[in-house]
Amino acid sequence: MKATVPITAVGLKAACAQCNLVELCLPFGMSDSELHRLDDLVGARRKIKRQQPLYRAGDPFEAIYAIRTGSFKTDVLLEDGREQVTGFQMTGEILGLDGISTELHSCNAVALEDSEVCVIAYDRLEELSREVEGLQHQFHKVMSREIVRDHGVMMLLGSMRAEERLAAFLLNMSQRFTARGFSAAEFHLRMTREEIGSYLGLKLETVSRAFSRFQDEGLVTVQQKHIRILDNAGLKKLIQHQQRAC
Amino acid sequence: MKATVPITAVGLKAACAQCNLVELCLPFGMSDSELHRLDDLVGARRKIKRQQPLYRAGDPFEAIYAIRTGSFKTDVLLEDGREQVTGFQMTGEILGLDGISTELHSCNAVALEDSEVCVIAYDRLEELSREVEGLQHQFHKVMSREIVRDHGVMMLLGSMRAEERLAAFLLNMSQRFTARGFSAAEFHLRMTREEIGSYLGLKLETVSRAFSRFQDEGLVTVQQKHIRILDNAGLKKLIQHQQRAC
DNA sequence: CGGACTGTTGAGGAACCTCAATAGGTGTGG
DNA sequence: CCACACCTATTGAGGTTCCTCAACAGTCCG
């Protein structure tokens, strides 16, 4: 019953110009002529099965990845078994930027569902972004956005209470689903309570209880991983502080 | 008695080739010929008095900054007055990367002591890094390092307990002082207990108590902001998990 | 259909926070 | 140079939030 195909099957070449994720992804804002030069850059696609790693901490860094379908989590594991989820990534988002600094990946990227990524060889990205101004600029923005996002998470972990954290998490998910053309009010979480908890610096029981309380208060409907937001404003009110990107 | 000079006095041009911080700063790893091209890039220096902001959240983004002397904190303020310190920066470190993504700064950078920075106009940095490969590469590494560092803080905030956080903080400071040629065992913290607490997701009283416990256990000597590490291994043991960069 | 994984709920405890009093340090102006 | 005010740090007592442990229910998958 063992699968004989390698987990990392190599697929067709990507074509950014034809991809409907352009607006969410690395090529955003680039001109048509610039866009076509990316076809040299974006190599093969790679399929990753649910629960399988795209890369692991310590792996040599060679490429960054744009998510074509599916979703991922990134995490850091500690010697004593503790796990810190550092992010959840959806289609169009870029994985692997952590590897540039030491030329080794510093965290694990694991598929939350069967997924597919576009492989972007890093040396070629540097090469091309020396020639294509729009690519260079957009790449820098992507990295900067990751920094800003991380600051937001630090804010969440450092200064907010359990219910505020979960509310912020739900609103963030809702917003990202919206950007991808899905419903803002109703969606399916791909991660477990434990993974949400790890991301939010909470135990899974605390996440579960917070969900239940939100449901009792009529803010959301929760059925396992299926979430329906009933009172968006109510959730926003929970996080008093203006919800900036940072 | 009021100072008549503007807070942001413009000084001499920087000269990376002559600067003793080269190994810690943006030009790291660049060849001599590449290095000299930076003189075009690094514009004026700017002095910032203690407690004064280098930039604020919402300011238009135009430049990044390399710290020449002194130190800074970056933070995000919430509507209700809560502050989250997102980092402490020392000489040679780069400030302002958060601004690239939206072309507005997303946090505040405040001097912890009288400081001086090199101003690096961002559009010229992009321009020059299209021509100077070493600059491009090093700039990307700097951004990536920031992401990895942020993941480390998320780990700290999400998975560690008060004493572990403070131990990790002290070891990190010690290591950074060492890299700058100062003593690893004895140093002067530039930030208050409240700022440390904000950074570590703790209240200032908790930080103070943890310091006292460390002192009782013979790990450190604490006199206000003056720290002496007596038992480095003991601190390391406190954070069970291997202390990786991430 | 059975087993494993995932999620919910309860009871009790630990870690950290809040409030408060006090001491120590720093800087300014008389 | 001292006195005062203000800021910073320490310490204690009591409270709250979240964690731990545990039992059980629901769901998914072979």
Coordinates of C-alpha atoms (C1' of nucleotides) in Angstrom, one line a residue:
Chain A
M1 CA 0.0 0.0 0.0
K2 CA 3.1 2.2 0.0
A3 CA 3.0 5.0 -2.6
T4 CA 5.7 4.5 -5.2
V5 CA 5.6 8.0 -6.7
P6 CA 7.9 10.5 -5.1
I7 CA 6.2 13.0 -2.8
T8 CA 7.7 15.8 -4.7
A9 CA 6.5 15.1 -8.2
V10 CA 7.7 17.7 -10.7
G11 CA 4.9 19.0 -12.9
L12 CA 4.5 21.4 -15.9
K13 CA 6.2 24.7 -16.1
A14 CA 4.3 27.5 -14.5
A15 CA 3.2 30.5 -16.5
C16 CA 2.6 33.6 -14.4
A17 CA 1.0 35.5 -17.2
Q18 CA -1.8 32.9 -17.3
C19 CA -2.1 32.4 -13.6
N20 CA -5.2 33.9 -11.9
L21 CA -3.2 34.5 -8.7
V22 CA -1.1 37.2 -10.2
E23 CA -2.7 39.9 -8.1
L24 CA -1.9 38.1 -4.9
C25 CA 1.5 36.8 -5.8
L26 CA 5.1 37.9 -6.6
P27 CA 4.3 39.2 -10.1
F28 CA 1.8 41.8 -8.7
G29 CA 2.1 45.2 -10.3
M30 CA 4.5 44.1 -13.1
S31 CA 3.9 45.1 -16.7
D32 CA 3.0 42.5 -19.4
S33 CA 6.5 42.6 -20.8
E34 CA 8.1 42.1 -17.4
L35 CA 5.6 39.3 -16.7
H36 CA 6.7 37.3 -19.6
R37 CA 10.3 37.3 -18.5
L38 CA 9.2 35.5 -15.4
D39 CA 8.5 32.3 -17.4
D40 CA 12.3 31.8 -17.4
L41 CA 12.4 32.2 -13.6
V42 CA 9.5 30.2 -12.4
G43 CA 10.6 26.6 -12.9
A44 CA 8.6 23.5 -12.2
R45 CA 5.7 23.1 -10.0
R46 CA 5.8 20.7 -7.1
K47 CA 3.0 18.9 -5.5
I48 CA 3.0 18.3 -1.7
K49 CA 0.6 15.9 0.0
R50 CA -1.2 16.9 3.2
Q51 CA 1.1 16.7 6.3
Q52 CA 4.2 16.5 4.1
P53 CA 7.0 19.0 4.4
L54 CA 7.9 21.3 1.6
Y55 CA 11.1 21.9 3.4
R56 CA 12.5 21.4 6.9
A57 CA 14.6 23.5 9.2
G58 CA 18.2 22.8 8.3
D59 CA 17.6 22.0 4.7
P60 CA 19.9 23.9 2.3
F61 CA 18.1 26.9 0.8
E62 CA 17.9 26.9 -2.9
A63 CA 14.5 28.3 -3.9
I64 CA 11.5 30.1 -2.6
Y65 CA 8.0 28.9 -3.3
A66 CA 4.7 30.5 -4.4
I67 CA 1.6 28.6 -3.4
R68 CA -0.5 27.7 -6.4
T69 CA -3.1 25.6 -4.6
G70 CA -3.6 24.5 -1.0
S71 CA -2.2 25.9 2.2
F72 CA 0.7 25.5 4.5
K73 CA 1.9 26.2 8.0
T74 CA 5.4 27.1 9.0
D75 CA 6.7 26.1 12.4
V76 CA 9.8 25.8 14.6
L77 CA 10.2 22.8 16.7
L78 CA 12.0 22.8 20.0
E79 CA 14.2 20.1 21.5
D80 CA 11.7 19.3 24.2
G81 CA 8.9 18.8 21.6
R82 CA 7.3 22.2 21.9
E83 CA 6.1 23.6 18.6
Q84 CA 5.6 27.2 17.6
V85 CA 3.6 27.8 14.5
T86 CA 5.0 31.0 13.0
G87 CA 2.4 31.4 10.2
F88 CA -0.3 30.0 8.0
Q89 CA 0.1 30.6 4.2
M90 CA -2.5 30.6 1.5
T91 CA -2.5 30.7 -2.3
G92 CA -0.3 33.4 -3.8
E93 CA 1.8 33.7 -0.7
I94 CA 5.5 33.1 -0.7
L95 CA 7.3 30.5 1.4
G96 CA 11.0 30.1 2.2
L97 CA 12.2 33.7 2.7
D98 CA 13.6 32.6 6.0
G99 CA 16.3 30.6 4.2
I100 CA 18.1 33.5 2.5
S101 CA 19.9 34.7 5.6
T102 CA 21.9 31.6 6.4
E103 CA 21.3 29.6 3.2
L104 CA 19.6 27.1 5.4
H105 CA 15.9 27.0 6.1
S106 CA 15.2 28.0 9.7
C107 CA 11.8 26.5 10.0
N108 CA 9.6 23.8 8.6
A109 CA 6.9 24.3 6.0
V110 CA 4.2 21.7 6.1
A111 CA 1.2 21.3 3.8
L112 CA -2.2 21.6 5.6
E113 CA -3.9 19.9 2.6
D114 CA -2.8 18.5 -0.7
S115 CA -1.1 21.5 -2.3
E116 CA 1.0 22.7 -5.2
V117 CA 3.7 25.3 -5.3
C118 CA 5.7 27.1 -8.0
V119 CA 9.4 26.6 -7.4
I120 CA 11.5 29.8 -7.9
A121 CA 15.2 29.2 -7.9
Y122 CA 16.7 31.8 -5.7
D123 CA 19.9 32.5 -7.7
R124 CA 17.9 33.1 -10.8
L125 CA 15.5 35.4 -8.9
E126 CA 18.4 37.6 -7.8
E127 CA 19.7 37.5 -11.3
L128 CA 16.4 38.5 -12.9
S129 CA 15.5 41.1 -10.4
R130 CA 18.7 42.9 -11.3
E131 CA 17.3 43.3 -14.7
V132 CA 13.6 43.6 -14.1
E133 CA 12.9 46.6 -11.9
G134 CA 9.3 45.6 -11.2
L135 CA 10.3 42.2 -10.0
Q136 CA 12.9 43.6 -7.7
H137 CA 10.5 46.0 -6.2
Q138 CA 7.8 43.5 -5.7
F139 CA 10.1 41.0 -4.2
H140 CA 11.3 43.5 -1.6
K141 CA 7.6 44.3 -0.9
V142 CA 6.9 40.7 -0.3
M143 CA 9.7 40.4 2.2
S144 CA 8.8 43.6 3.9
R145 CA 5.2 42.5 4.2
E146 CA 6.4 39.4 5.9
I147 CA 8.2 41.5 8.5
V148 CA 5.2 43.7 9.1
R149 CA 3.0 40.6 9.4
D150 CA 5.4 39.1 12.0
H151 CA 5.2 42.4 14.0
G152 CA 1.5 42.0 14.0
V153 CA 1.8 38.5 15.4
M154 CA 4.2 39.7 18.1
M155 CA 1.7 42.3 19.1
L156 CA -1.0 39.6 19.3
L157 CA 1.2 37.3 21.3
G158 CA 2.7 40.0 23.5
S159 CA -0.3 42.2 24.3
M160 CA -3.6 40.5 23.6
R161 CA -5.7 38.1 25.6
A162 CA -7.0 34.8 24.4
E163 CA -10.3 36.0 23.0
E164 CA -8.7 39.0 21.4
R165 CA -6.2 36.8 19.7
L166 CA -8.8 34.4 18.4
A167 CA -10.9 37.3 17.1
A168 CA -7.9 38.8 15.4
F169 CA -7.1 35.4 13.9
L170 CA -10.6 34.9 12.5
L171 CA -10.8 38.4 11.1
N172 CA -7.5 37.9 9.4
M173 CA -8.5 34.6 7.9
S174 CA -11.8 36.1 6.7
Q175 CA -10.0 39.0 5.0
R176 CA -7.6 36.6 3.3
F177 CA -10.4 34.4 2.1
T178 CA -12.1 37.5 0.7
A179 CA -9.0 38.5 -1.2
R180 CA -9.1 35.1 -2.9
G181 CA -12.7 35.4 -3.9
F182 CA -14.2 33.3 -1.2
S183 CA -16.9 34.2 1.3
A184 CA -15.8 36.5 4.0
A185 CA -18.4 35.1 6.4
E186 CA -18.1 31.4 5.9
F187 CA -15.0 29.3 5.5
H188 CA -13.2 26.1 6.3
L189 CA -10.1 26.2 8.5
R190 CA -7.5 23.8 7.3
M191 CA -5.6 23.7 10.6
T192 CA -6.4 21.9 13.9
R193 CA -7.2 23.6 17.2
E194 CA -3.7 22.7 18.4
E195 CA -2.1 24.4 15.4
I196 CA -4.3 27.5 16.0
G197 CA -3.3 27.4 19.6
S198 CA 0.4 27.1 18.9
Y199 CA 0.1 30.1 16.5
L200 CA -1.7 32.2 19.0
G201 CA 0.4 31.1 22.0
L202 CA -2.5 29.3 23.6
K203 CA -3.4 25.7 24.5
L204 CA -5.9 23.9 22.3
E205 CA -8.4 23.7 25.1
T206 CA -8.3 27.5 25.4
V207 CA -8.9 27.9 21.7
S208 CA -11.8 25.5 21.9
R209 CA -13.3 27.3 24.9
A210 CA -13.0 30.7 23.2
F211 CA -14.8 29.3 20.1
S212 CA -17.6 28.1 22.3
R213 CA -17.8 31.4 24.1
F214 CA -18.0 33.3 20.7
Q215 CA -20.8 30.9 19.7
D216 CA -22.7 31.5 22.9
E217 CA -22.4 35.2 22.3
G218 CA -23.7 34.9 18.8
L219 CA -20.6 36.1 17.2
V220 CA -19.9 33.0 15.1
T221 CA -21.2 29.5 14.4
V222 CA -18.6 26.8 14.8
Q223 CA -18.8 23.3 13.6
Q224 CA -15.4 21.7 13.9
K225 CA -13.4 23.4 11.2
H226 CA -16.3 25.1 9.6
I227 CA -16.7 28.7 10.7
R228 CA -19.5 31.1 10.0
I229 CA -19.0 34.7 11.1
L230 CA -22.3 36.2 12.3
D231 CA -21.2 39.4 13.8
N232 CA -18.1 40.8 12.1
A233 CA -18.4 44.1 14.0
G234 CA -18.7 42.3 17.3
L235 CA -15.4 40.5 16.6
K236 CA -13.8 43.8 15.6
K237 CA -15.0 45.4 18.8
L238 CA -13.3 42.6 20.8
I239 CA -9.9 43.8 19.5
Q240 CA -10.3 47.4 20.8
H241 CA -7.2 48.6 19.2
Q242 CA -7.5 49.5 15.6
Q243 CA -6.6 46.5 13.5
R244 CA -3.7 47.8 11.4
A245 CA -1.6 45.5 9.3
C246 CA 1.2 45.9 11.9
Chain B
M1 CA 17.9 76.7 27.5
K2 CA 16.1 75.3 24.5
A3 CA 18.2 73.7 21.8
T4 CA 18.1 75.7 18.7
V5 CA 19.7 73.1 16.5
P6 CA 17.1 70.8 14.8
I7 CA 16.9 67.3 16.4
T8 CA 17.7 65.8 13.0
A9 CA 21.0 67.6 12.3
V10 CA 22.6 66.5 9.1
G11 CA 26.2 65.6 9.4
L12 CA 29.0 64.5 7.2
K13 CA 28.7 62.0 4.5
A14 CA 29.2 58.4 5.7
A15 CA 32.0 56.3 4.3
C16 CA 31.4 52.7 4.6
A17 CA 34.9 51.8 3.6
Q18 CA 36.2 53.6 6.6
C19 CA 33.5 52.5 9.0
N20 CA 34.5 49.9 11.6
L21 CA 31.0 48.5 11.7
V22 CA 31.3 47.1 8.2
E23 CA 31.2 43.5 9.4
L24 CA 28.0 44.0 11.2
C25 CA 26.2 46.2 8.7
L26 CA 24.8 46.2 5.2
P27 CA 28.2 46.2 3.4
F28 CA 29.2 42.9 5.0
G29 CA 30.9 40.6 2.5
M30 CA 31.2 43.1 -0.3
S31 CA 34.5 43.5 -2.2
D32 CA 36.6 46.7 -1.9
S33 CA 35.5 47.9 -5.3
E34 CA 31.8 47.3 -4.5
L35 CA 32.3 49.0 -1.1
H36 CA 33.4 52.2 -2.7
R37 CA 30.3 52.4 -4.8
L38 CA 28.3 52.6 -1.5
D39 CA 29.6 56.1 -0.9
D40 CA 27.1 57.3 -3.5
L41 CA 24.4 55.5 -1.7
V42 CA 24.8 56.3 1.9
G43 CA 23.8 59.9 2.2
A44 CA 24.0 62.0 5.3
R45 CA 24.1 61.0 8.8
R46 CA 21.4 62.0 11.2
K47 CA 21.6 62.4 15.0
I48 CA 18.7 61.4 17.2
K49 CA 18.4 62.4 20.8
R50 CA 17.4 60.0 23.5
Q51 CA 13.6 59.4 23.5
Q52 CA 13.2 61.0 20.1
P53 CA 11.7 59.1 17.2
L54 CA 13.7 58.3 14.0
Y55 CA 10.4 57.7 12.4
R56 CA 6.8 57.1 13.4
A57 CA 4.1 54.7 12.3
G58 CA 2.4 56.3 9.3
D59 CA 5.4 58.4 8.2
P60 CA 6.1 58.1 4.5
F61 CA 8.8 55.7 3.8
E62 CA 11.8 57.1 2.0
A63 CA 14.9 55.6 3.5
I64 CA 16.3 52.8 5.6
Y65 CA 18.8 53.5 8.4
A66 CA 22.0 51.9 9.6
I67 CA 22.8 52.6 13.2
R68 CA 26.2 54.2 13.6
T69 CA 26.2 54.9 17.3
G70 CA 23.6 54.3 20.0
S71 CA 20.6 52.1 20.1
F72 CA 16.9 52.0 19.3
K73 CA 13.6 50.3 20.0
T74 CA 10.8 49.7 17.5
D75 CA 7.3 49.5 18.8
V76 CA 3.6 49.5 17.8
L77 CA 1.2 51.5 19.8
L78 CA -2.5 50.5 20.2
E79 CA -5.4 52.8 20.4
D80 CA -6.0 51.9 24.1
G81 CA -2.4 52.8 24.9
R82 CA -0.9 49.3 25.0
E83 CA 2.6 49.2 23.5
Q84 CA 4.3 46.3 21.9
V85 CA 8.0 46.6 21.6
T86 CA 8.9 44.6 18.4
G87 CA 12.7 44.9 18.7
F88 CA 15.8 46.5 20.1
Q89 CA 18.5 47.5 17.6
M90 CA 22.2 48.1 18.1
T91 CA 25.0 49.5 16.0
G92 CA 25.3 48.1 12.5
E93 CA 21.7 47.0 12.5
I94 CA 19.2 48.3 9.9
L95 CA 16.0 50.1 10.7
G96 CA 13.0 50.9 8.6
L97 CA 12.5 47.7 6.5
D98 CA 8.9 47.6 7.6
G99 CA 8.2 50.6 5.4
I100 CA 8.9 49.0 2.1
S101 CA 5.7 47.1 1.9
T102 CA 3.2 49.9 2.0
E103 CA 5.5 52.9 1.5
L104 CA 4.5 54.0 5.0
H105 CA 6.3 53.1 8.2
S106 CA 4.3 50.6 10.2
C107 CA 6.0 51.1 13.5
N108 CA 7.9 53.7 15.6
A109 CA 11.6 53.7 15.9
V110 CA 12.8 55.5 19.1
A111 CA 16.3 56.2 20.2
L112 CA 17.1 54.6 23.6
E113 CA 20.1 56.9 24.0
D114 CA 21.7 59.8 21.9
S115 CA 22.3 58.0 18.6
E116 CA 23.4 58.5 15.1
V117 CA 22.3 56.7 11.9
C118 CA 23.3 56.6 8.3
V119 CA 20.5 57.5 6.0
I120 CA 20.1 55.2 3.0
A121 CA 17.7 56.5 0.4
Y122 CA 15.6 53.6 -0.6
D123 CA 15.2 54.3 -4.3
R124 CA 18.9 54.7 -4.7
L125 CA 19.4 51.4 -2.8
E126 CA 17.2 49.6 -5.3
E127 CA 19.0 51.3 -8.1
L128 CA 22.5 50.4 -6.9
S129 CA 21.6 46.9 -5.9
R130 CA 20.6 46.2 -9.5
E131 CA 24.2 47.0 -10.4
V132 CA 26.1 45.7 -7.4
E133 CA 25.5 42.1 -6.9
G134 CA 27.1 41.9 -3.5
L135 CA 24.9 44.7 -2.2
Q136 CA 21.8 43.1 -3.5
H137 CA 22.6 39.8 -1.9
Q138 CA 23.5 41.4 1.4
F139 CA 20.4 43.5 1.5
H140 CA 18.3 40.4 1.0
K141 CA 20.1 38.6 3.7
V142 CA 19.5 41.5 6.1
M143 CA 15.8 41.4 5.4
S144 CA 15.7 37.6 5.7
R145 CA 17.6 37.8 9.0
E146 CA 14.9 40.2 10.3
I147 CA 12.3 37.6 9.4
V148 CA 14.2 34.8 11.2
R149 CA 14.7 37.0 14.2
D150 CA 11.0 37.8 14.3
H151 CA 10.2 34.1 14.3
G152 CA 12.5 33.6 17.2
V153 CA 10.6 36.3 19.1
M154 CA 7.3 34.6 18.2
M155 CA 8.7 31.4 19.6
L156 CA 9.6 33.2 22.8
L157 CA 6.3 34.9 23.2
G158 CA 4.2 31.9 22.2
S159 CA 6.0 29.0 23.9
M160 CA 8.2 30.1 26.7
R161 CA 7.7 31.0 30.3
A162 CA 8.7 34.2 32.0
E163 CA 12.1 33.1 33.2
E164 CA 12.9 31.4 29.9
R165 CA 12.1 34.5 28.0
L166 CA 14.3 36.7 30.2
A167 CA 17.2 34.2 30.0
A168 CA 16.9 34.1 26.2
F169 CA 16.8 37.9 26.2
L170 CA 19.9 38.2 28.3
L171 CA 21.8 35.7 26.2
N172 CA 20.8 37.4 23.1
M173 CA 22.0 40.8 24.4
S174 CA 25.2 39.3 25.6
Q175 CA 25.9 37.7 22.2
R176 CA 25.2 41.0 20.4
F177 CA 27.5 43.0 22.7
T178 CA 30.2 40.4 22.1
A179 CA 29.8 40.8 18.4
R180 CA 30.5 44.5 18.9
G181 CA 33.7 43.9 20.9
F182 CA 32.1 44.5 24.3
S183 CA 32.2 42.2 27.3
A184 CA 29.9 39.1 27.0
A185 CA 29.5 39.0 30.8
E186 CA 28.9 42.6 31.8
F187 CA 26.9 45.2 30.1
H188 CA 24.5 48.1 30.5
L189 CA 20.9 47.7 29.3
R190 CA 19.6 50.8 27.6
M191 CA 15.9 50.0 28.0
T192 CA 13.6 50.1 31.0
R193 CA 12.0 47.1 32.7
E194 CA 8.8 48.2 31.1
E195 CA 10.3 48.1 27.6
I196 CA 11.9 44.7 28.3
G197 CA 8.5 43.5 29.6
S198 CA 6.7 44.8 26.5
Y199 CA 9.2 43.1 24.3
L200 CA 8.9 39.8 26.2
G201 CA 5.1 39.9 26.6
L202 CA 5.4 40.4 30.4
K203 CA 4.6 43.1 32.9
L204 CA 7.5 45.1 34.3
E205 CA 7.0 43.6 37.8
T206 CA 7.3 40.1 36.3
V207 CA 10.6 41.1 34.7
S208 CA 11.8 42.6 37.9
R209 CA 10.9 39.5 39.9
A210 CA 12.6 37.3 37.4
F211 CA 15.8 39.4 37.6
S212 CA 15.7 39.0 41.4
R213 CA 15.3 35.3 41.2
F214 CA 18.2 35.0 38.8
Q215 CA 20.2 37.0 41.2
D216 CA 19.2 34.8 44.2
E217 CA 20.1 31.7 42.2
G218 CA 23.6 33.2 41.4
L219 CA 23.0 33.4 37.7
V220 CA 23.5 37.1 37.4
T221 CA 24.2 40.3 39.3
V222 CA 21.7 43.0 38.7
Q223 CA 22.1 46.6 39.7
Q224 CA 19.4 48.6 37.9
K225 CA 20.4 48.5 34.2
H226 CA 23.8 47.1 34.9
I227 CA 24.0 43.3 34.3
R228 CA 26.7 40.9 35.0
I229 CA 26.3 37.3 33.9
L230 CA 27.8 35.0 36.4
D231 CA 26.6 31.6 35.1
N232 CA 26.2 31.6 31.3
A233 CA 25.6 27.9 31.2
G234 CA 23.0 28.2 33.9
L235 CA 21.1 30.7 31.8
K236 CA 21.4 28.5 28.7
K237 CA 20.1 25.5 30.7
L238 CA 17.0 27.5 31.5
I239 CA 16.0 27.6 27.9
Q240 CA 16.1 23.8 27.4
H241 CA 15.6 24.0 23.7
Q242 CA 18.6 24.6 21.8
Q243 CA 19.0 28.3 21.2
R244 CA 19.0 28.6 17.5
A245 CA 18.8 31.8 15.6
C246 CA 15.2 31.0 14.8
Chain C
dC1 C1' -17.3 -1.0 11.9
dG2 C1' -13.5 -0.2 14.8
dG3 C1' -9.7 2.7 15.9
dA4 C1' -7.3 6.9 15.9
dC5 C1' -7.4 11.5 15.7
dT6 C1' -9.7 15.9 16.9
dG7 C1' -12.6 18.7 19.5
dT8 C1' -15.5 19.9 23.8
dT9 C1' -16.2 20.5 28.5
dG10 C1' -15.2 20.4 33.6
dA11 C1' -12.4 20.9 37.9
dG12 C1' -8.5 22.4 40.1
dG13 C1' -3.9 24.6 40.1
dA14 C1' 0.0 27.5 38.5
dA15 C1' 1.8 31.5 36.4
dC16 C1' 1.4 35.9 35.7
dC17 C1' -1.2 40.3 36.4
dT18 C1' -3.1 44.1 39.2
dC19 C1' -2.8 47.2 42.8
dA20 C1' -0.2 49.3 46.2
dA21 C1' 3.6 50.8 49.0
dT22 C1' 8.4 51.9 49.2
dA23 C1' 13.1 52.5 47.9
dG24 C1' 16.6 53.9 44.8
dG25 C1' 18.3 57.0 41.0
dT26 C1' 18.5 60.9 38.0
dG27 C1' 18.2 65.4 36.7
dT28 C1' 16.9 70.2 37.3
dG29 C1' 16.7 74.5 39.4
dG30 C1' 17.4 77.2 43.3
Chain D
dC1 C1' 25.9 71.5 45.9
dC2 C1' 21.7 70.3 47.8
dA3 C1' 16.7 69.7 47.7
dC4 C1' 13.0 68.4 45.3
dA5 C1' 10.4 66.1 41.9
dC6 C1' 10.0 62.6 38.9
dC7 C1' 11.0 58.5 37.0
dT8 C1' 12.4 53.7 37.6
dA9 C1' 12.8 49.5 40.1
dT10 C1' 11.7 46.3 43.9
dT11 C1' 8.7 43.7 46.7
dG12 C1' 4.2 42.0 48.7
dA13 C1' -0.7 40.4 48.7
dG14 C1' -4.5 39.0 46.3
dG15 C1' -7.0 38.1 41.9
dT16 C1' -7.5 36.5 37.1
dT17 C1' -6.4 34.1 33.2
dC18 C1' -4.9 30.4 31.2
dC19 C1' -2.9 25.8 31.8
dT20 C1' -3.1 20.9 33.2
dC21 C1' -5.3 16.7 33.7
dA22 C1' -9.1 14.1 32.7
dA23 C1' -13.3 12.2 30.7
dC24 C1' -16.1 12.0 26.9
dA25 C1' -18.1 12.9 22.3
dG26 C1' -17.8 13.5 17.6
dT27 C1' -15.5 12.8 13.1
dC28 C1' -12.6 10.8 9.7
dC29 C1' -10.4 7.0 7.7
dG30 C1' -9.1 2.7 6.5

